[in-house]
mmCIF file of C-alpha atoms and ligand atoms in Angstrom:
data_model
loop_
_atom_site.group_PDB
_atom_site.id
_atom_site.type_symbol
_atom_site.label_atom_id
_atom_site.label_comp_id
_atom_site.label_asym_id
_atom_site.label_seq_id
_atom_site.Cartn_x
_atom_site.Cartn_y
_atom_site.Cartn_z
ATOM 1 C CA UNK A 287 14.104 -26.163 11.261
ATOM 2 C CA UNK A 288 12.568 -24.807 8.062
ATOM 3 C CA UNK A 289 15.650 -22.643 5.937
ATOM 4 C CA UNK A 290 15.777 -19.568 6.353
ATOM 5 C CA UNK A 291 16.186 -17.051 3.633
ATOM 6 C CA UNK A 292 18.609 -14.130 3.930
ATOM 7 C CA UNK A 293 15.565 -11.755 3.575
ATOM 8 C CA UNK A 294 14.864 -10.171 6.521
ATOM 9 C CA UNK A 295 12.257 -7.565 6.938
ATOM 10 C CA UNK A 296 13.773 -4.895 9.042
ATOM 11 C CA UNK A 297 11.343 -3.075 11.983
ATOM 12 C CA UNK A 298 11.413 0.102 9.857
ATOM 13 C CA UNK A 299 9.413 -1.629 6.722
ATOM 14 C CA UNK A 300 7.373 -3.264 9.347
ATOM 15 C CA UNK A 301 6.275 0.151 11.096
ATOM 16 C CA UNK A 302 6.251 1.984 8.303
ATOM 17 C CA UNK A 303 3.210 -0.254 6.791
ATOM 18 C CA UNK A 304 1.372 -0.236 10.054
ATOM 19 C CA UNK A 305 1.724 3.548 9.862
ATOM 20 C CA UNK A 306 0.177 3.874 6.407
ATOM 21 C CA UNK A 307 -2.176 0.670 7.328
ATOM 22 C CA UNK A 308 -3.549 3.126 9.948
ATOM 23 C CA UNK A 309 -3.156 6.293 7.875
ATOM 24 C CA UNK A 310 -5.614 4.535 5.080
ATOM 25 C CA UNK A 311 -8.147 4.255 8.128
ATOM 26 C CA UNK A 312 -7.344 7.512 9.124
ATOM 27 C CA UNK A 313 -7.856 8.852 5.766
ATOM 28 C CA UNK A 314 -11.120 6.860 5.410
ATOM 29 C CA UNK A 315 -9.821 5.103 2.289
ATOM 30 C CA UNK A 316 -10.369 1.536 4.347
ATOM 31 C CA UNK A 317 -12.916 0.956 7.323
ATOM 32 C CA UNK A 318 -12.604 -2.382 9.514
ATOM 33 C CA UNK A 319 -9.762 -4.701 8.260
ATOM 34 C CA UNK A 320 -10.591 -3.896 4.193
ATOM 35 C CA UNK A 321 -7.696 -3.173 2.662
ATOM 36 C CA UNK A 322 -4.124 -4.417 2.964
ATOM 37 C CA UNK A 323 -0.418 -2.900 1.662
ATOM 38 C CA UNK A 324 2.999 -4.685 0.978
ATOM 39 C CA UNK A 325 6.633 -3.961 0.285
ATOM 40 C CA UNK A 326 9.222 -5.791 -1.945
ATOM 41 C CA UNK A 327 12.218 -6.825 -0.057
ATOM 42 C CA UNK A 328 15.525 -7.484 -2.035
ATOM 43 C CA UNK A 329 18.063 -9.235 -0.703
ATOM 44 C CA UNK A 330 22.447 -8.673 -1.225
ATOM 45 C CA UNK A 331 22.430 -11.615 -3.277
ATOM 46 C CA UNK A 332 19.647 -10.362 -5.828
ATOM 47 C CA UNK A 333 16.735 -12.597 -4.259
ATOM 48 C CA UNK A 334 13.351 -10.646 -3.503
ATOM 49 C CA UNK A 335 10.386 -11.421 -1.433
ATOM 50 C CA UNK A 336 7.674 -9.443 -0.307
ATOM 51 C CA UNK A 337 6.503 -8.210 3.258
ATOM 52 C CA UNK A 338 2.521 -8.163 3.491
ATOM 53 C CA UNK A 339 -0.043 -7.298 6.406
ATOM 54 C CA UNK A 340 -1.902 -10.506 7.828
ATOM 55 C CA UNK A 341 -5.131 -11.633 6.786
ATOM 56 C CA UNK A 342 -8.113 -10.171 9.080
ATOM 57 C CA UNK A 343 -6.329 -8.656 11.801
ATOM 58 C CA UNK A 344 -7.918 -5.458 12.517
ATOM 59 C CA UNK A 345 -5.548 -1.721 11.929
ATOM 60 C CA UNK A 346 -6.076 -1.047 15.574
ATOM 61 C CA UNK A 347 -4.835 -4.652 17.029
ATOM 62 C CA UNK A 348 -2.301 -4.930 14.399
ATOM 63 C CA UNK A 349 1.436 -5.329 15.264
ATOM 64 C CA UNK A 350 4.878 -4.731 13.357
ATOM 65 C CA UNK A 351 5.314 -8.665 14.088
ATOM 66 C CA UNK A 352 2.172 -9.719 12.490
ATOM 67 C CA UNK A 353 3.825 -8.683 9.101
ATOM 68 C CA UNK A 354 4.348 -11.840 6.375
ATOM 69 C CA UNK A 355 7.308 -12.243 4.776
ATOM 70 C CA UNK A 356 6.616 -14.038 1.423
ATOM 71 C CA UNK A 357 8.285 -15.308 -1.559
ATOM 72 C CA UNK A 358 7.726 -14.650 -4.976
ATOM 73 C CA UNK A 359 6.922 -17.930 -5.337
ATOM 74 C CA UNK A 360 4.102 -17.545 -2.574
ATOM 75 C CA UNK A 361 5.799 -19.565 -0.238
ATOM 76 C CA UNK A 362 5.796 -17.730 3.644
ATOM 77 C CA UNK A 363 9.044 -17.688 4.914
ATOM 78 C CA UNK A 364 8.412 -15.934 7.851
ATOM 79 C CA UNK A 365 5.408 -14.492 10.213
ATOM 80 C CA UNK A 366 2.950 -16.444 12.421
ATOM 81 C CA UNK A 367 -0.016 -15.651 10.696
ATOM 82 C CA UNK A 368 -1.812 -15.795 7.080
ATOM 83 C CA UNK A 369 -0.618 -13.607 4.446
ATOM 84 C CA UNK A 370 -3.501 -11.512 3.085
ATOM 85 C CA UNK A 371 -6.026 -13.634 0.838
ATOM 86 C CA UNK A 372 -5.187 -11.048 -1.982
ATOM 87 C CA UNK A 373 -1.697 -12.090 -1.657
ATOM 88 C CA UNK A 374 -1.232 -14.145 -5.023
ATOM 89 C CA UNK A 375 -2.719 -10.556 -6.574
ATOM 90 C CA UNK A 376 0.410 -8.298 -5.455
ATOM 91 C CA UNK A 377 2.673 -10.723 -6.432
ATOM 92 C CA UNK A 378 1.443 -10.541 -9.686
ATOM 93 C CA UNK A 379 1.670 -6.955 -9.715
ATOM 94 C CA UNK A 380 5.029 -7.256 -8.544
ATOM 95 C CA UNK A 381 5.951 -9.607 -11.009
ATOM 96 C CA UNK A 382 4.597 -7.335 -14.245
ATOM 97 C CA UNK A 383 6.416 -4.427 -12.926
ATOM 98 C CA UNK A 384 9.798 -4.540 -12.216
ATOM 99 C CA UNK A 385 10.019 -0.792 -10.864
ATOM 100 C CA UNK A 386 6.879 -1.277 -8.432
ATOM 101 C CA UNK A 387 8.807 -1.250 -4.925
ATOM 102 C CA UNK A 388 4.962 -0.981 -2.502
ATOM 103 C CA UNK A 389 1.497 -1.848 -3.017
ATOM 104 C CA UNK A 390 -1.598 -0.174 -1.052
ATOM 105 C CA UNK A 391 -4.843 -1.857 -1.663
ATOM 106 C CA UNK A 392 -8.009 0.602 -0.702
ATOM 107 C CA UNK A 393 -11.557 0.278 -0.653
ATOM 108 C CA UNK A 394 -12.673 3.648 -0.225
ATOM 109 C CA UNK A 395 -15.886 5.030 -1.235
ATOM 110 C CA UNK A 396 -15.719 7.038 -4.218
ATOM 111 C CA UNK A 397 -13.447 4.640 -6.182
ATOM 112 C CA UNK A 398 -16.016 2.261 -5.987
ATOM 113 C CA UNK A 399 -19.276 4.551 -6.997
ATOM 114 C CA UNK A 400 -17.191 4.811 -9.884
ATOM 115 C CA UNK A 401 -16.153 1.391 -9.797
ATOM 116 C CA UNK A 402 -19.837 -0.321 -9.657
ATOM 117 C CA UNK A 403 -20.709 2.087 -12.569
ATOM 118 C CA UNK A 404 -18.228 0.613 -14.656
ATOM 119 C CA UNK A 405 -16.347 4.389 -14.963
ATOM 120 C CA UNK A 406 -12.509 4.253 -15.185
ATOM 121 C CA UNK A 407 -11.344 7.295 -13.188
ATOM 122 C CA UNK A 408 -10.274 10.050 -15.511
ATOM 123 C CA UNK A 409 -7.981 12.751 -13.871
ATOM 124 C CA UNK A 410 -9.362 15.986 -13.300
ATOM 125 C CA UNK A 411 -7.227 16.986 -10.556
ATOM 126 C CA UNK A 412 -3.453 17.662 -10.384
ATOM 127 C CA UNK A 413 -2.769 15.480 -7.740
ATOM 128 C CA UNK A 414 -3.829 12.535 -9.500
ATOM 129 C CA UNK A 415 -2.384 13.173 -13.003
ATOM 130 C CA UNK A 416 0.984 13.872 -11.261
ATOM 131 C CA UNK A 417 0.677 10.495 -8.722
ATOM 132 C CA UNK A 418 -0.965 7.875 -10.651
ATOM 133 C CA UNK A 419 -1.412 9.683 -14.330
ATOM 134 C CA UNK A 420 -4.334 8.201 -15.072
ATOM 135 C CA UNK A 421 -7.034 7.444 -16.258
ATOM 136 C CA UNK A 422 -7.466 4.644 -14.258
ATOM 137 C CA UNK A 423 -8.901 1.532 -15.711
ATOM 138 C CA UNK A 424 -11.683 -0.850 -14.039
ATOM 139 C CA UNK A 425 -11.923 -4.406 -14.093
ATOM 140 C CA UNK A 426 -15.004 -6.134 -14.213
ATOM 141 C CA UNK A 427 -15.607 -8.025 -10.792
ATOM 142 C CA UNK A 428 -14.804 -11.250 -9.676
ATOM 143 C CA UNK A 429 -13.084 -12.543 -6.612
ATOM 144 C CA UNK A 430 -9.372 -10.944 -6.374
ATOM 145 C CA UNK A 431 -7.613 -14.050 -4.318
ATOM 146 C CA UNK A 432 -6.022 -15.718 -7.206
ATOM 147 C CA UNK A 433 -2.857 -15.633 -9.253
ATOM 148 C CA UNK A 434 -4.939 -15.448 -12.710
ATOM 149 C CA UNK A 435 -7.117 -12.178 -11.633
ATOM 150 C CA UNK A 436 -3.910 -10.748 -10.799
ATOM 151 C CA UNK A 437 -1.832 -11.015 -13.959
ATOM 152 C CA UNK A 438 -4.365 -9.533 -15.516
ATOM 153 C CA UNK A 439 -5.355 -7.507 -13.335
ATOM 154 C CA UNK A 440 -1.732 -5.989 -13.894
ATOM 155 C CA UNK A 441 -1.793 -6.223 -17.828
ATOM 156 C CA UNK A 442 -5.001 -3.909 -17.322
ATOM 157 C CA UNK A 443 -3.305 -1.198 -15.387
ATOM 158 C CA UNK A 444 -0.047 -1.060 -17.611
ATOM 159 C CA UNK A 445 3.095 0.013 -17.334
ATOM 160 C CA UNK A 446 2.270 3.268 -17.664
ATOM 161 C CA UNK A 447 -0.244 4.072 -14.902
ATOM 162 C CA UNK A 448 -0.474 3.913 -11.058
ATOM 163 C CA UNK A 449 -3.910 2.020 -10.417
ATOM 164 C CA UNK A 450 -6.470 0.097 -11.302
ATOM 165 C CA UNK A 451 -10.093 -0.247 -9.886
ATOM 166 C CA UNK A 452 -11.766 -3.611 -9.141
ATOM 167 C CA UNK A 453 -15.200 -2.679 -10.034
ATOM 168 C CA UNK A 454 -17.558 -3.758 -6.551
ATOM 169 C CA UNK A 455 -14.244 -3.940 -4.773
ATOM 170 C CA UNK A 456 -11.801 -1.187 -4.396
ATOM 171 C CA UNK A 457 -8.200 -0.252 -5.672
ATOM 172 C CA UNK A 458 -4.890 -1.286 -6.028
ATOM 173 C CA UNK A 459 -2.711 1.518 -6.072
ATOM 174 C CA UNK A 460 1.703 1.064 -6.668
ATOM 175 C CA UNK A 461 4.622 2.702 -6.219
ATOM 176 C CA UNK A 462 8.450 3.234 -6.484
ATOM 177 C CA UNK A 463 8.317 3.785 -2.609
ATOM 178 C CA UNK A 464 5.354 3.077 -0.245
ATOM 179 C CA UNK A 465 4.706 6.672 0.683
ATOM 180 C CA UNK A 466 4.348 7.645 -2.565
ATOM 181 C CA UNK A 467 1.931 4.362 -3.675
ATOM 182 C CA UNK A 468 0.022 5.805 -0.439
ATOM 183 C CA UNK A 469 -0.200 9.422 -1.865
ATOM 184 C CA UNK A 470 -1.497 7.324 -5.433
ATOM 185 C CA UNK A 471 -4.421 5.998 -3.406
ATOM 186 C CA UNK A 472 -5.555 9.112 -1.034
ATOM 187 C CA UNK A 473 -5.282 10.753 -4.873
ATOM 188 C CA UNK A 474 -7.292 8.850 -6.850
ATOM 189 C CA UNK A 475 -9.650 8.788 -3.888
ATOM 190 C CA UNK A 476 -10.133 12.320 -4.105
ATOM 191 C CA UNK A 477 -10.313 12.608 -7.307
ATOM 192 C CA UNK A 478 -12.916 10.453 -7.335
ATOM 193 C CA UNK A 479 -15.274 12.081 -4.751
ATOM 194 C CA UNK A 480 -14.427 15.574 -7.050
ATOM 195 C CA UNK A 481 -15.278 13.455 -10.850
ATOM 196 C CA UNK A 482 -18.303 12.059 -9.411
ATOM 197 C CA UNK A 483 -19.509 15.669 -8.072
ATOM 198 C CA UNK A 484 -18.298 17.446 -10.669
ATOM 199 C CA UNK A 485 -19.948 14.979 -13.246
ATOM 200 C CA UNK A 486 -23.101 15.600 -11.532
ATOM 201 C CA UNK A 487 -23.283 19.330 -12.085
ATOM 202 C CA UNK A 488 -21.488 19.247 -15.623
ATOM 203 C CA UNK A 489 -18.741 18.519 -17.871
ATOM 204 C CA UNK A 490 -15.846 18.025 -15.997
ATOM 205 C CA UNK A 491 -12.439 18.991 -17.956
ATOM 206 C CA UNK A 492 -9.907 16.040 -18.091
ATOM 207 C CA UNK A 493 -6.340 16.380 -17.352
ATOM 208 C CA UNK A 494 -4.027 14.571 -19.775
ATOM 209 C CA UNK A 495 -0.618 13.398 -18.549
ATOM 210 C CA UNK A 496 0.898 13.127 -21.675
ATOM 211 C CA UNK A 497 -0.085 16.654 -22.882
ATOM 212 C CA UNK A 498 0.910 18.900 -19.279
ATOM 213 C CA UNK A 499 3.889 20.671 -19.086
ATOM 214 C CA UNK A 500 4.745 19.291 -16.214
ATOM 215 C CA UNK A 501 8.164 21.650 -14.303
ATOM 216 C CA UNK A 502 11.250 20.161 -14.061
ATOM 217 C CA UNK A 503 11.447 18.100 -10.845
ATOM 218 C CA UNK A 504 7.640 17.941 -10.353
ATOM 219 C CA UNK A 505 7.441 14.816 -12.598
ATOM 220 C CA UNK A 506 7.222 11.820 -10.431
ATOM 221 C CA UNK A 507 7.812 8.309 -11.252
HETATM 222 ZN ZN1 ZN B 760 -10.147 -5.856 -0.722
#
């Protein structure tokens, strides 16, 4: 028998990123099994691991069990199939930021006209500003299934901001919680669709986080 860790992945994490698995269909941030989202997972005794969707398993067929619980070391210590291939990229992410609790990875359509035009996503909406401040940065593309594209793939985004775009590719949006790394994506998504429209007809006018006078209690982390 291999050992077990004391991290368990309770059937509330596990539903909860099916829900917002099916939610970023739903949404039409991913179509067919794009995409994929995972949790950190701390243990009493300070130890952490991570709990990620399966690799290729369509939203629709997709099960609470099929969930991977992984260590930050990579290693699976539970779940009977694959982790996601972009799995050595969220622990990464995890790794440069110590407050990032959920990761939601998107490839929805407006992110990436931006993306394959080399644009970083500036915020013209108040939904974005507020959920992942912005502006987003892009990286250039290359494959996003190993450990290397994902440090830096987390030195790009900062400390600062929400998301970063994977130019040809998609986004990788994070969070203190995964409900509100989901609200980062469906924002920058929309944001997106609005910049690229609004660049179209004009000059759009930028939001800047650092300059709004944002109302106590509206500031999010
Ligand atoms: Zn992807």
């Amino acid at each position: 028998m291999p050992t077990r860790t004391p991290i368990r992945a309770t059937a509330q994490v596990r539903e909860e990123i099916l829900y917002y698995c099916r939610e970023s269909v739903r949404c039409g941030l991913n179509f067919n099994t794009q995409g994929n989202i995972s949790v950190r997972l701390a243990a009493d005794d300070g130890s952490e691991a991570i709990l990620i969707t399966p690799s290729d398993v369509r939203y629709d067929a997709m099960t609470p069990d099929d969930m991977v619980v992984v260590a930050m070391d990579g290693t699976v210590l539970e779940g009977d199939l694959l982790p996601s291939t972009e799995l050595p990229v969220h622990l990464a992410h995890y790794r440069r930021r110590p407050d990032v609790q959920a990761i939601v990875h998107t490839e929805s359509t407006f992110v990436n006209v931006l993306g394959v035009l080399g644009r970083r996503i500036d915020p013209v909406l108040l939904n974005m500003v507020l959920y992942a401040k912005g502006p987003i940065p892009v990286m250039p593309f290359e494959f996003s299934t190993n450990a290397d594209f994902g440090r830096r793939s987390a030195e790009l985004m900062g400390d600062d901001v929400n998301a970063v775009v994977w130019a040809n590719h998609g986004l990788l949006a994070v969070g203190v919680s995964l409900k509100l790394a989901f609200k980062v994506a469906v924002a920058v998504e929309e944001n997106a669709e609005v910049l690229h429209h609004a660049g179209l007809a004009g000059v759009p006018s930028i939001l800047d986080y650092a300059r709004i006078d944002i109302p106590a209690g509206a500031r999010l982390p």
